[in-house]
Coordinates of C-alpha atoms in Angstrom, one line a residue:
Chain J
X2 CA -2.4 -47.1 -79.8
X3 CA -5.6 -46.6 -81.9
X4 CA -5.9 -48.8 -84.9
X5 CA -8.5 -49.0 -87.6
X6 CA -8.0 -51.7 -90.2
X7 CA -10.3 -51.7 -93.2
X8 CA -10.8 -54.7 -95.5
X9 CA -13.1 -55.9 -98.2
X10 CA -12.3 -53.5 -101.0
X11 CA -11.8 -54.7 -104.6
X12 CA -13.2 -54.7 -108.1
X13 CA -16.9 -55.0 -108.6
X14 CA -19.1 -54.7 -111.6
X15 CA -21.7 -52.0 -111.8
X16 CA -24.9 -53.1 -110.0
X17 CA -23.0 -55.4 -107.8
X18 CA -22.6 -55.5 -104.0
X19 CA -19.7 -55.5 -101.6
X20 CA -19.3 -55.3 -97.8
X21 CA -16.4 -53.3 -96.2
X22 CA -15.2 -54.1 -92.7
X23 CA -13.2 -52.1 -90.2
X24 CA -11.6 -53.7 -87.2
X25 CA -10.9 -51.3 -84.4
X26 CA -8.5 -51.5 -81.4
X27 CA -6.9 -49.3 -78.9
X28 CA -9.9 -47.4 -77.7
X29 CA -13.3 -48.1 -76.1
X30 CA -15.1 -48.9 -79.3
X31 CA -18.7 -48.7 -78.1
X32 CA -18.3 -45.1 -76.9
X33 CA -17.3 -43.8 -80.4
X34 CA -19.4 -43.0 -83.4
X35 CA -17.9 -44.5 -86.5
X36 CA -18.1 -43.2 -90.0
X37 CA -17.1 -44.0 -93.5
X38 CA -15.5 -41.3 -95.6
X39 CA -14.5 -41.8 -99.2
X40 CA -12.1 -40.2 -101.7
X41 CA -12.5 -40.7 -105.4
X42 CA -9.2 -40.8 -107.4
X43 CA -7.6 -37.4 -107.4
X44 CA -10.6 -35.8 -105.6
X45 CA -11.5 -34.5 -102.2
X46 CA -13.1 -36.1 -99.1
X47 CA -16.8 -37.1 -99.1
X48 CA -18.5 -38.3 -95.9
X49 CA -20.6 -41.4 -96.6
X50 CA -22.3 -42.6 -93.4
X51 CA -22.2 -42.6 -89.7
X52 CA -23.4 -44.9 -86.9
X53 CA -23.6 -44.0 -83.2
X54 CA -21.8 -45.9 -80.5
X55 CA -24.8 -48.0 -79.6
X56 CA -25.7 -48.5 -83.2
X57 CA -29.2 -47.0 -82.7
X58 CA -28.6 -44.0 -84.9
X59 CA -27.4 -43.8 -88.5
X60 CA -27.1 -41.2 -91.2
X61 CA -26.2 -41.3 -94.8
X62 CA -25.1 -38.9 -97.5
X63 CA -27.7 -38.4 -100.2
X64 CA -25.4 -40.0 -102.8
X65 CA -25.6 -43.4 -101.1
X66 CA -29.0 -43.3 -99.3
X67 CA -31.0 -46.4 -100.0
X68 CA -28.0 -48.3 -101.4
X69 CA -25.5 -48.4 -98.5
X70 CA -26.1 -49.7 -95.0
X71 CA -23.8 -49.1 -92.1
X72 CA -23.8 -51.4 -89.0
X73 CA -21.5 -52.3 -86.2
X74 CA -20.7 -55.3 -83.9
X75 CA -19.6 -53.9 -80.6
X76 CA -18.7 -57.4 -79.3
X77 CA -16.1 -57.7 -82.0
X78 CA -15.1 -54.0 -82.3
X79 CA -16.0 -53.9 -86.0
X80 CA -18.0 -51.6 -88.2
X81 CA -19.3 -52.5 -91.6
X82 CA -20.5 -50.8 -94.8
X83 CA -22.8 -52.9 -97.0
X84 CA -22.8 -51.4 -100.5
X85 CA -25.5 -52.5 -103.0
X86 CA -26.4 -51.3 -106.5
X87 CA -22.8 -50.0 -107.0
X88 CA -22.1 -47.4 -109.6
X89 CA -18.9 -46.2 -111.3
X90 CA -19.1 -43.0 -109.2
X91 CA -18.7 -45.1 -106.0
X92 CA -15.1 -45.9 -107.1
X93 CA -12.9 -44.5 -104.3
X94 CA -10.7 -45.2 -101.3
X95 CA -13.0 -45.8 -98.3
X96 CA -11.7 -44.6 -94.9
X97 CA -13.0 -45.9 -91.6
X98 CA -13.0 -43.0 -89.2
X99 CA -13.9 -42.6 -85.5
X100 CA -15.2 -39.7 -83.5
X101 CA -16.1 -39.4 -79.8
X102 CA -19.3 -37.5 -80.5
X103 CA -22.0 -38.4 -83.0
X104 CA -22.0 -36.0 -86.0
X105 CA -18.8 -34.3 -84.8
X106 CA -15.3 -34.1 -86.1
X107 CA -13.2 -37.2 -86.8
X108 CA -10.5 -38.0 -84.2
X109 CA -8.8 -40.8 -86.1
X110 CA -8.7 -42.5 -89.5
X111 CA -7.8 -45.9 -90.9
X112 CA -5.6 -46.2 -93.9
X113 CA -8.4 -47.0 -96.3
X114 CA -9.5 -49.7 -98.6
X115 CA -9.9 -49.2 -102.4
X116 CA -13.2 -50.0 -104.2
X117 CA -13.3 -50.0 -108.0
X118 CA -16.6 -50.3 -109.8
X119 CA -16.1 -51.2 -113.4
X120 CA -17.1 -53.7 -116.0
Chain E
X14 CA -27.7 -26.7 -99.9
X15 CA -24.7 -26.1 -97.6
X16 CA -21.3 -25.7 -99.3
X17 CA -17.8 -25.1 -98.0
X18 CA -15.5 -23.3 -100.4
X19 CA -11.8 -23.3 -99.8
X20 CA -9.3 -20.9 -101.3
X21 CA -6.9 -20.8 -102.9
X22 CA -6.9 -24.1 -104.7
X23 CA -3.1 -24.3 -104.5
X24 CA -0.7 -22.2 -102.4
X25 CA 2.9 -22.3 -103.6
X26 CA 5.3 -21.4 -100.8
X27 CA 8.8 -22.1 -99.4
X28 CA 9.8 -23.6 -96.0
X29 CA 9.9 -20.9 -93.4
X30 CA 7.1 -18.8 -94.9
X31 CA 3.6 -18.6 -93.5
X32 CA 0.4 -20.0 -95.1
X33 CA -3.1 -18.6 -94.9
X34 CA -5.9 -20.9 -96.0
X35 CA -9.5 -19.8 -96.3
X36 CA -12.7 -21.8 -95.8
X37 CA -16.0 -20.0 -96.5
X38 CA -19.4 -21.4 -95.7
X39 CA -22.6 -20.8 -97.7
X40 CA -24.5 -20.6 -94.4
X41 CA -23.6 -19.6 -90.9
X42 CA -21.9 -22.4 -88.9
X43 CA -23.3 -22.7 -85.5
X44 CA -21.2 -23.0 -82.4
X45 CA -18.0 -22.7 -84.5
X46 CA -18.3 -26.4 -85.4
X47 CA -15.5 -26.2 -88.0
X48 CA -12.5 -28.6 -88.2
X49 CA -9.4 -28.8 -90.3
X50 CA -7.5 -31.9 -91.5
X51 CA -4.2 -32.4 -93.2
X52 CA -3.6 -35.1 -95.8
X53 CA -0.2 -36.0 -97.1
X54 CA 0.2 -37.8 -100.3
X55 CA -0.7 -41.5 -100.0
X56 CA -1.8 -41.1 -96.4
X57 CA -5.1 -40.9 -94.5
X58 CA -6.1 -37.4 -93.3
X59 CA -5.4 -36.4 -89.7
X60 CA -7.3 -34.0 -87.5
X61 CA -5.5 -30.7 -86.9
X62 CA -8.0 -28.3 -85.5
X63 CA -11.6 -28.6 -84.1
X64 CA -14.0 -26.0 -82.7
X65 CA -12.5 -23.5 -85.1
X66 CA -9.4 -22.9 -83.1
X67 CA -8.6 -25.9 -80.8
X68 CA -5.5 -27.9 -81.8
X69 CA -5.9 -31.6 -81.7
X70 CA -3.5 -33.7 -79.6
X71 CA 0.0 -33.5 -80.7
X72 CA -0.5 -30.7 -83.3
X73 CA 2.3 -28.2 -83.1
X74 CA 1.5 -24.6 -82.2
X75 CA 2.5 -23.3 -85.6
X76 CA -0.9 -24.4 -86.7
X77 CA -3.7 -22.1 -85.7
X78 CA -7.4 -21.7 -86.6
X79 CA -9.6 -18.7 -86.4
X80 CA -12.9 -17.3 -87.8
X81 CA -16.6 -17.3 -87.1
X82 CA -20.0 -17.5 -88.8
X83 CA -19.1 -18.1 -92.4
X84 CA -15.4 -17.2 -92.7
X85 CA -12.7 -19.4 -91.3
X86 CA -8.9 -19.5 -91.6
X87 CA -6.1 -22.0 -91.0
X88 CA -2.7 -20.3 -90.6
X89 CA 0.5 -22.2 -90.7
X90 CA 3.4 -20.1 -89.5
X91 CA 7.0 -21.0 -90.4
X92 CA 6.2 -23.8 -92.8
X93 CA 8.2 -27.0 -92.2
X94 CA 8.9 -29.4 -95.1
X95 CA 6.4 -31.9 -93.6
X96 CA 3.6 -29.3 -93.8
X97 CA 3.4 -29.5 -97.6
X98 CA 0.1 -31.4 -98.0
X99 CA -3.6 -30.9 -98.8
X100 CA -5.8 -29.3 -96.2
X101 CA -9.5 -29.8 -95.8
X102 CA -12.0 -27.9 -93.7
X103 CA -15.1 -29.7 -92.4
X104 CA -18.4 -28.5 -90.9
X105 CA -19.9 -30.8 -88.2
X106 CA -22.9 -30.8 -86.0
X107 CA -25.8 -30.1 -88.2
X108 CA -24.3 -32.1 -91.0
X109 CA -20.9 -33.5 -92.1
X110 CA -19.5 -31.6 -95.1
X111 CA -15.9 -31.1 -96.4
X112 CA -14.5 -28.3 -98.4
X113 CA -12.7 -29.3 -101.7
X114 CA -9.3 -28.8 -100.2
X115 CA -6.3 -26.5 -100.6
X116 CA -2.9 -27.9 -101.6
X117 CA 0.1 -26.3 -100.0
X118 CA 2.9 -26.8 -102.5
X119 CA 6.6 -26.1 -102.5

């Protein structure tokens, strides 16, 4: 059974930093591209970032480019999202998602971790 | 700028009826790289349809997708109580973009 378990969310002040983690199991992790997708309270879905199975390719939404960094550890089946210079508009539930192909649809989703950016 | 526009915003229907959800792209989508997701309240989204019309594993055949170029449709025939949810379309390939969602309400 595929499982994606996000952690690391919480309350952060504007300008602060936080790192999200996503522990994966139940599939061949290093063959899947992994993404983060977020959902602000009461809003729709917004793709944030993607990393290829090898970790050699990454992409970011314009809204987070230069502030967020995605990475992965294939030896521990974990993907990370380092978030710096956080803003109120980054407040959202962050979903870890997996897709077999890079820049394709998302086959499976974690349950999400909540980030609140507020003073 | 590429934009996906879903309509209507909310669709109020009864169990047993059919639902037709629209997703319109501001530019042509190549190779029919259009997916649909379902999100129930308090849950993560799940993949329903990819490649415009291909059902994901385990998705019942009352869900069907169609369309091409800039106009795409998700049809849910014979709505079941568990189908009342929010539905999102997504373009993939060139970039990853979501529509704003359509809520199917009782």
